Amino acid sequence: EWARTNAGRFVNMFATVMAACIISAPGNELRGYCLQDPSKALPFMEFFKPEKFIRSTSVGALIMSVSLGVGTLATPQVEKLWGLAREMLKRNPAGYLVFVATVAIAVFSLRGQKEEGSKAKKV
C-alpha cells in the first residue's frame, strides 16, 4: 500500500534507478576502455582510475535517480491536468483554436529569438 503513495513511488524509482546505474557502471567503464582510439589507447591500469570512477558513477546515478524520482511525482499531476484540459476541449471546441494559436505564437517567438541570436553572432 505504501508503494502507491507519492513517497513510496519516489523511493521505489530512486532505489531502482540508483541500483541500475551502480550495477551497470563497471560495464560502462569496460566499454569505454574497449572503445578507445587505438592510436591513443592507455593500458587498463592507467585508464581505470578508481576515484574518478566512483565520483562519476555516484554523481551520475544521483542525478538520474532524483530526476526520474521527481518524474514519478509529476506524472500523476500532469495526467490529471491533461484530463481536465481534454474535458474542457470536449465541452468547448473553440479551445482548440486557442491552443493552436498559443503553440503557433510560441513557435514563431522562439524562431525569432533564434534568428536574432544568430545575427548577433555574425556581427
Backbone as a printed PyTorch tensor [residue, N CA C, xyz], in Angstrom:
tensor([[[  0.8260,  -1.2020,   0.0000],
         [  0.0000,   0.0000,   0.0000],
         [  0.8660,   1.2590,   0.0000]],

        [[  1.9740,   1.2050,   0.7530],
         [  2.8490,   2.3700,   0.8350],
         [  3.4360,   2.7120,  -0.5320]],

        [[  3.6570,   1.6990,  -1.3560],
         [  4.2540,   1.9080,  -2.6780],
         [  3.3530,   2.7500,  -3.5780]],

        [[  2.0830,   2.8640,  -3.2560],
         [  1.1630,   3.6620,  -4.0720],
         [  1.1430,   5.1300,  -3.6650]],

        [[  1.7960,   5.4740,  -2.5640],
         [  1.8570,   6.8750,  -2.1350],
         [  2.9490,   7.5950,  -2.9240]],

        [[  2.9280,   8.9230,  -2.8590],
         [  3.9650,   9.7060,  -3.5470],
         [  5.3530,   9.3490,  -3.0240]],

        [[  5.4740,   9.2520,  -1.7070],
         [  6.7840,   8.9140,  -1.1240],
         [  7.2220,   7.5180,  -1.5530]],

        [[  6.2950,   6.5920,  -1.5510],
         [  6.6270,   5.2260,  -1.9460],
         [  7.0510,   5.1260,  -3.3940]],

        [[  6.3210,   5.8100,  -4.2740],
         [  6.6920,   5.7860,  -5.6970],
         [  8.0660,   6.4250,  -5.9060]],

        [[  8.3170,   7.5430,  -5.2090],
         [  9.6160,   8.2100,  -5.3410],
         [ 10.7380,   7.2900,  -4.8690]],

        [[ 10.5720,   6.7060,  -3.7000],
         [ 11.6240,   5.8420,  -3.1340],
         [ 11.8610,   4.6250,  -4.0230]],

        [[ 10.7870,   4.0060,  -4.5050],
         [ 10.9500,   2.8440,  -5.3790],
         [ 11.7040,   3.2030,  -6.6590]],

        [[ 11.3210,   4.3130,  -7.2910],
         [ 12.0050,   4.7190,  -8.5190],
         [ 13.4530,   5.0910,  -8.2260]],

        [[ 13.6670,   5.8580,  -7.1550],
         [ 15.0120,   6.2940,  -6.7950],
         [ 15.9170,   5.0860,  -6.5610]],

        [[ 15.4510,   4.1290,  -5.7580],
         [ 16.2780,   2.9650,  -5.4320],
         [ 16.5390,   2.0970,  -6.6610]],

        [[ 15.5250,   1.9340,  -7.4900],
         [ 15.6850,   1.1050,  -8.6830],
         [ 16.6980,   1.7080,  -9.6400]],

        [[ 16.5750,   2.9920,  -9.8930],
         [ 17.4830,   3.6610, -10.8280],
         [ 18.8950,   3.7160, -10.2540]],

        [[ 19.0150,   4.0020,  -8.9680],
         [ 20.3400,   4.0410,  -8.3330],
         [ 21.0240,   2.6800,  -8.4610]],

        [[ 20.2950,   1.6220,  -8.1630],
         [ 20.8710,   0.2750,  -8.2650],
         [ 21.2650,  -0.0440,  -9.7060]],

        [[ 20.4100,   0.2930, -10.6540],
         [ 20.7130,   0.0090, -12.0640],
         [ 21.9590,   0.7540, -12.5210]],

        [[ 22.0840,   2.0070, -12.1120],
         [ 23.2600,   2.7920, -12.5070],
         [ 24.5410,   2.2180, -11.9040]],

        [[ 24.4780,   1.8420, -10.6470],
         [ 25.6690,   1.3150,  -9.9750],
         [ 26.0440,  -0.0610, -10.5360]],

        [[ 25.0380,  -0.8990, -10.7840],
         [ 25.3160,  -2.2390, -11.3080],
         [ 25.8890,  -2.1760, -12.7250]],

        [[ 25.4180,  -1.2280, -13.5310],
         [ 25.8880,  -1.1460, -14.9180],
         [ 27.1980,  -0.3700, -15.0670]],

        [[ 27.6470,   0.3140, -14.0300],
         [ 28.8390,   1.1630, -14.1280],
         [ 30.1060,   0.4160, -14.5480]],

        [[ 30.4170,  -0.7450, -13.9870],
         [ 31.6350,  -1.4360, -14.4410],
         [ 31.5950,  -1.7880, -15.9290]],

        [[ 30.4270,  -2.1700, -16.4130],
         [ 30.2950,  -2.4620, -17.8390],
         [ 30.5160,  -1.2270, -18.6950]],

        [[ 30.0300,  -0.0880, -18.2170],
         [ 30.2500,   1.1640, -18.9440],
         [ 31.7370,   1.5150, -18.9820]],

        [[ 32.4130,   1.2720, -17.8730],
         [ 33.8520,   1.5470, -17.8140],
         [ 34.6150,   0.6330, -18.7810]],

        [[ 34.2490,  -0.6270, -18.8040],
         [ 34.8830,  -1.5730, -19.7170],
         [ 34.6170,  -1.1840, -21.1730]],

        [[ 33.3860,  -0.7700, -21.4550],
         [ 33.0480,  -0.3270, -22.8150],
         [ 33.9200,   0.8710, -23.2190]],

        [[ 34.0800,   1.8320, -22.3070],
         [ 34.9360,   2.9870, -22.6020],
         [ 36.3680,   2.5750, -22.8680]],

        [[ 36.8520,   1.6110, -22.1090],
         [ 38.2110,   1.1120, -22.3100],
         [ 38.3450,   0.4480, -23.6790]],

        [[ 37.3680,  -0.3730, -24.0410],
         [ 37.4260,  -1.0970, -25.3180],
         [ 37.2510,  -0.1850, -26.5270]],

        [[ 36.5700,   0.9310, -26.3580],
         [ 36.3100,   1.8270, -27.4820],
         [ 37.3130,   2.9730, -27.6010]],

        [[ 38.4400,   2.8640, -26.9080],
         [ 39.4730,   3.8920, -27.0210],
         [ 40.0110,   3.9610, -28.4480]],

        [[ 40.4550,   5.1330, -28.8260],
         [ 41.1370,   5.3000, -30.1040],
         [ 42.4320,   4.4850, -30.0380]],

        [[ 42.6240,   3.5500, -30.9580],
         [ 43.8100,   2.6790, -30.8900],
         [ 45.1360,   3.4480, -30.8610]],

        [[ 45.1930,   4.5910, -31.5050],
         [ 46.4510,   5.3420, -31.5160],
         [ 46.7340,   6.0070, -30.1720]],

        [[ 45.7040,   6.1850, -29.3390],
         [ 45.8790,   6.8370, -28.0370],
         [ 45.5060,   5.9230, -26.8840]],

        [[ 45.3930,   4.6220, -27.1360],
         [ 44.9180,   3.6740, -26.1220],
         [ 45.8560,   3.6220, -24.9230]],

        [[ 45.2550,   3.6590, -23.7430],
         [ 46.0010,   3.5450, -22.4920],
         [ 45.8990,   2.1230, -21.9710]],

        [[ 46.9090,   1.6560, -21.2620],
         [ 46.7850,   0.3580, -20.5860],
         [ 45.6720,   0.4390, -19.5300]],

        [[ 45.0960,  -0.7080, -19.1900],
         [ 43.9390,  -0.7170, -18.3010],
         [ 44.2270,  -0.0230, -16.9730]],

        [[ 45.3780,  -0.2540, -16.3810],
         [ 45.6810,   0.3280, -15.0720],
         [ 45.8310,   1.8510, -15.1460]],

        [[ 46.1870,   2.3910, -16.3040],
         [ 46.2420,   3.8490, -16.4660],
         [ 44.8620,   4.3990, -16.8080]],

        [[ 44.0880,   3.6450, -17.5700],
         [ 42.7550,   4.0910, -17.9740],
         [ 41.8030,   4.1260, -16.7850]],

        [[ 41.8370,   3.0760, -15.9620],
         [ 40.9070,   2.9570, -14.8480],
         [ 41.4450,   3.6780, -13.6310]],

        [[ 40.7460,   4.7230, -13.2090],
         [ 41.1070,   5.4780, -12.0140],
         [ 39.9410,   5.3460, -11.0300]],

        [[ 40.1240,   4.5610,  -9.9690],
         [ 39.0040,   4.2620,  -9.0640],
         [ 38.2960,   5.4990,  -8.5070]],

        [[ 39.0550,   6.5310,  -8.1050],
         [ 38.4060,   7.7100,  -7.5150],
         [ 37.5290,   8.4260,  -8.5410]],

        [[ 37.9880,   8.5140,  -9.7720],
         [ 37.2010,   9.1330, -10.8380],
         [ 35.9720,   8.2760, -11.1660]],

        [[ 36.1610,   6.9590, -11.1820],
         [ 35.0650,   6.0250, -11.4570],
         [ 33.9720,   6.1500, -10.3970]],

        [[ 34.3580,   6.1680,  -9.1300],
         [ 33.3770,   6.2560,  -8.0370],
         [ 32.6600,   7.6000,  -8.0780]],

        [[ 33.4070,   8.6810,  -8.3030],
         [ 32.8000,  10.0070,  -8.3390],
         [ 31.8100,  10.1260,  -9.4860]],

        [[ 32.2150,   9.7410, -10.6870],
         [ 31.3180,   9.8930, -11.8340],
         [ 30.1150,   8.9610, -11.7320]],

        [[ 30.3110,   7.7660, -11.2060],
         [ 29.1930,   6.8340, -11.0320],
         [ 28.2000,   7.3660, -10.0120]],

        [[ 28.6890,   7.8410,  -8.8840],
         [ 27.7760,   8.3040,  -7.8300],
         [ 27.0500,   9.5710,  -8.2440]],

        [[ 27.7410,  10.5050,  -8.8730],
         [ 27.0820,  11.7440,  -9.3080],
         [ 26.0640,  11.4450, -10.4090]],

        [[ 26.4490,  10.6480, -11.3880],
         [ 25.5270,  10.3110, -12.4720],
         [ 24.3120,   9.5490, -11.9730]],

        [[ 24.5270,   8.6050, -11.0640],
         [ 23.4140,   7.8310, -10.5120],
         [ 22.4900,   8.7190,  -9.6850]],

        [[ 23.0570,   9.6360,  -8.9330],
         [ 22.2410,  10.5340,  -8.1170],
         [ 21.3940,  11.4590,  -8.9870]],

        [[ 21.9980,  12.0250, -10.0200],
         [ 21.2580,  12.9100, -10.9180],
         [ 20.1090,  12.1610, -11.5830]],

        [[ 20.3880,  10.9870, -12.1040],
         [ 19.3520,  10.2250, -12.7950],
         [ 18.2750,   9.7560, -11.8220]],

        [[ 18.6600,   9.3150, -10.6330],
         [ 17.6860,   8.8360,  -9.6550],
         [ 16.7470,   9.9490,  -9.2050]],

        [[ 17.2970,  11.1220,  -8.9270],
         [ 16.4620,  12.2430,  -8.4970],
         [ 15.5390,  12.6830,  -9.6230]],

        [[ 16.0740,  12.8040, -10.8310],
         [ 15.2360,  13.2940, -11.9290],
         [ 14.1030,  12.3250, -12.2460]],

        [[ 14.3690,  11.0260, -12.2750],
         [ 13.2940,  10.0660, -12.5420],
         [ 12.3560,   9.9280, -11.3480]],

        [[ 12.8760,  10.0950, -10.1410],
         [ 12.0100,  10.0950,  -8.9590],
         [ 11.0410,  11.2650,  -8.9830]],

        [[ 11.5390,  12.4430,  -9.3270],
         [ 10.6680,  13.6180,  -9.4460],
         [  9.6640,  13.4070, -10.5780]],

        [[ 10.0960,  12.7710, -11.6460],
         [  9.1790,  12.4740, -12.7440],
         [  8.0280,  11.5930, -12.3110]],

        [[  8.2950,  10.6480, -11.4020],
         [  7.2040,   9.7940, -10.9190],
         [  6.2160,  10.5920, -10.0700]],

        [[  6.6770,  11.6650,  -9.4480],
         [  5.7730,  12.5130,  -8.6820],
         [  4.9780,  13.4390,  -9.5950]],

        [[  5.6080,  13.8990, -10.6590],
         [  4.9470,  14.8500, -11.5540],
         [  3.9500,  14.1760, -12.4900]],

        [[  4.2030,  12.9440, -12.8690],
         [  3.3660,  12.2840, -13.8750],
         [  1.8870,  12.2260, -13.4990]],

        [[  1.5060,  11.8010, -12.2830],
         [  0.0730,  11.7690, -11.9690],
         [ -0.5720,  13.1550, -12.0090]],

        [[  0.1840,  14.1710, -11.6070],
         [ -0.3670,  15.5340, -11.6190],
         [ -0.5750,  16.0090, -13.0600]],

        [[  0.3660,  15.7110, -13.9200],
         [  0.2420,  16.0930, -15.3320],
         [ -0.9030,  15.3250, -15.9810]],

        [[ -1.0580,  14.0480, -15.6240],
         [ -2.1760,  13.2710, -16.1680],
         [ -3.5130,  13.8740, -15.7620]],

        [[ -3.6310,  14.3220, -14.5120],
         [ -4.8700,  14.9720, -14.0630],
         [ -5.1100,  16.2580, -14.8480]],

        [[ -4.0630,  17.0700, -14.9970],
         [ -4.1860,  18.3210, -15.7310],
         [ -4.5660,  18.0730, -17.1830]],

        [[ -3.9500,  17.0760, -17.7970],
         [ -4.2650,  16.7310, -19.1880],
         [ -5.7070,  16.2610, -19.3130]],

        [[ -6.1740,  15.4800, -18.3490],
         [ -7.5630,  15.0280, -18.3580],
         [ -8.5330,  16.1960, -18.2610]],

        [[ -8.2320,  17.1590, -17.3930],
         [ -9.0750,  18.3490, -17.2800],
         [ -9.0690,  19.1510, -18.5830]],

        [[ -7.9080,  19.2780, -19.1820],
         [ -7.8100,  20.0310, -20.4440],
         [ -8.6150,  19.3310, -21.5430]],

        [[ -8.5370,  18.0160, -21.6130],
         [ -9.2980,  17.2800, -22.6410],
         [-10.7990,  17.4350, -22.4260]],

        [[-11.2350,  17.3750, -21.1810],
         [-12.6630,  17.5620, -20.8820],
         [-13.1140,  18.9710, -21.2780]],

        [[-12.2840,  19.9620, -20.9660],
         [-12.6170,  21.3390, -21.3230],
         [-12.7150,  21.4930, -22.8450]],

        [[-11.7930,  20.8770, -23.5720],
         [-11.8070,  20.9740, -25.0260],
         [-13.0070,  20.2470, -25.6240]],

        [[-13.4400,  19.1460, -24.9960],
         [-14.6330,  18.4560, -25.4810],
         [-15.8730,  19.3270, -25.3140]],

        [[-15.9480,  20.0400, -24.1790],
         [-17.1050,  20.9000, -23.9160],
         [-17.0690,  22.1850, -24.7360]],

        [[-15.8700,  22.6540, -25.0530],
         [-15.7280,  23.9330, -25.7400],
         [-14.7200,  23.7830, -26.8810]],

        [[-15.1680,  23.3720, -28.0680],
         [-14.2490,  23.1380, -29.1910],
         [-13.4550,  24.3660, -29.6120]],

        [[-13.9100,  25.5630, -29.2830],
         [-13.1480,  26.7720, -29.6180],
         [-11.8060,  26.7890, -28.8820]],

        [[-11.7050,  26.0140, -27.8370],
         [-10.4480,  25.9280, -27.1070],
         [ -9.3220,  25.3920, -27.9620]],

        [[ -9.6550,  24.5390, -28.9390],
         [ -8.6290,  24.0380, -29.8620],
         [ -7.9700,  25.1880, -30.6110]],

        [[ -8.7860,  26.1590, -31.0070],
         [ -8.2550,  27.3250, -31.7210],
         [ -7.2880,  28.0960, -30.8330]],

        [[ -7.6590,  28.2750, -29.5760],
         [ -6.7810,  28.9720, -28.6290],
         [ -5.4880,  28.1850, -28.4350]],

        [[ -5.6050,  26.8730, -28.3210],
         [ -4.4270,  26.0310, -28.1380],
         [ -3.4900,  26.1270, -29.3360]],

        [[ -4.0350,  26.0060, -30.5460],
         [ -3.2270,  26.0750, -31.7690],
         [ -2.5900,  27.4600, -31.9000]],

        [[ -3.3390,  28.5010, -31.5980],
         [ -2.7960,  29.8690, -31.6880],
         [ -1.6560,  30.0570, -30.6870]],

        [[ -1.8130,  29.5300, -29.4800],
         [ -0.7680,  29.6600, -28.4620],
         [  0.5040,  28.9330, -28.8960]],

        [[  0.3590,  27.7370, -29.4240],
         [  1.5250,  26.9820, -29.8950],
         [  2.1950,  27.7210, -31.0540]],

        [[  1.4090,  28.2550, -31.9890],
         [  1.9710,  28.9820, -33.1370],
         [  2.7380,  30.2090, -32.6700]],

        [[  2.1750,  30.9600, -31.7290],
         [  2.8620,  32.1500, -31.2150],
         [  4.1710,  31.7520, -30.5410]],

        [[  4.1460,  30.6750, -29.7600],
         [  5.3660,  30.2280, -29.0830],
         [  6.4300,  29.8040, -30.0890]],

        [[  6.0250,  29.0730, -31.1190],
         [  6.9840,  28.6120, -32.1350],
         [  7.5910,  29.7940, -32.8670]],

        [[  6.7640,  30.7220, -33.3030],
         [  7.2830,  31.8790, -34.0310],
         [  8.1450,  32.7610, -33.1440]],

        [[  7.7830,  32.8790, -31.8770],
         [  8.5760,  33.6730, -30.9420],
         [  9.9520,  33.0440, -30.7450]],

        [[  9.9900,  31.7360, -30.5450],
         [ 11.2750,  31.0550, -30.3710],
         [ 12.1130,  31.1180, -31.6440]],

        [[ 11.4620,  30.9840, -32.7750],
         [ 12.1730,  31.0520, -34.0510],
         [ 12.7900,  32.4390, -34.2390]],

        [[ 12.0390,  33.4850, -33.8740],
         [ 12.5530,  34.8530, -33.9820],
         [ 13.7320,  35.0880, -33.0550]],

        [[ 13.6530,  34.5660, -31.8310],
         [ 14.7660,  34.7090, -30.8890],
         [ 16.0060,  33.9980, -31.4080]],

        [[ 15.8180,  32.8490, -32.0230],
         [ 16.9540,  32.0910, -32.5600],
         [ 17.6070,  32.8460, -33.6950]],

        [[ 16.7850,  33.4390, -34.5690],
         [ 17.3340,  34.1940, -35.6950],
         [ 18.0710,  35.4370, -35.2010]],

        [[ 17.5410,  36.1190, -34.1900],
         [ 18.2160,  37.2980, -33.6250],
         [ 19.5480,  36.9130, -33.0210]],

        [[ 19.5910,  35.7610, -32.3390],
         [ 20.8210,  35.2810, -31.7420],
         [ 21.8820,  34.9520, -32.7800]],

        [[ 21.4740,  34.3540, -33.9030],
         [ 22.4330,  34.0140, -34.9420],
         [ 22.9200,  35.2640, -35.6620]],

        [[ 22.0790,  36.2890, -35.7960],
         [ 22.5110,  37.5560, -36.4120],
         [ 23.4860,  38.2710, -35.5120]],

        [[ 23.2700,  38.2220, -34.1990],
         [ 24.1870,  38.8900, -33.2660],
         [ 25.5540,  38.2320, -33.2900]],

        [[ 25.6190,  36.9260, -33.4860],
         [ 26.8980,  36.2290, -33.5330],
         [ 27.6910,  36.5970, -34.7820]],

        [[ 26.9600,  36.8980, -35.8870],
         [ 27.6420,  37.2220, -37.1470],
         [ 28.2730,  38.6010, -37.0920]],

        [[ 27.7410,  39.5010, -36.2950],
         [ 28.2410,  40.8830, -36.2440],
         [ 29.5000,  40.9830, -35.4810]]])
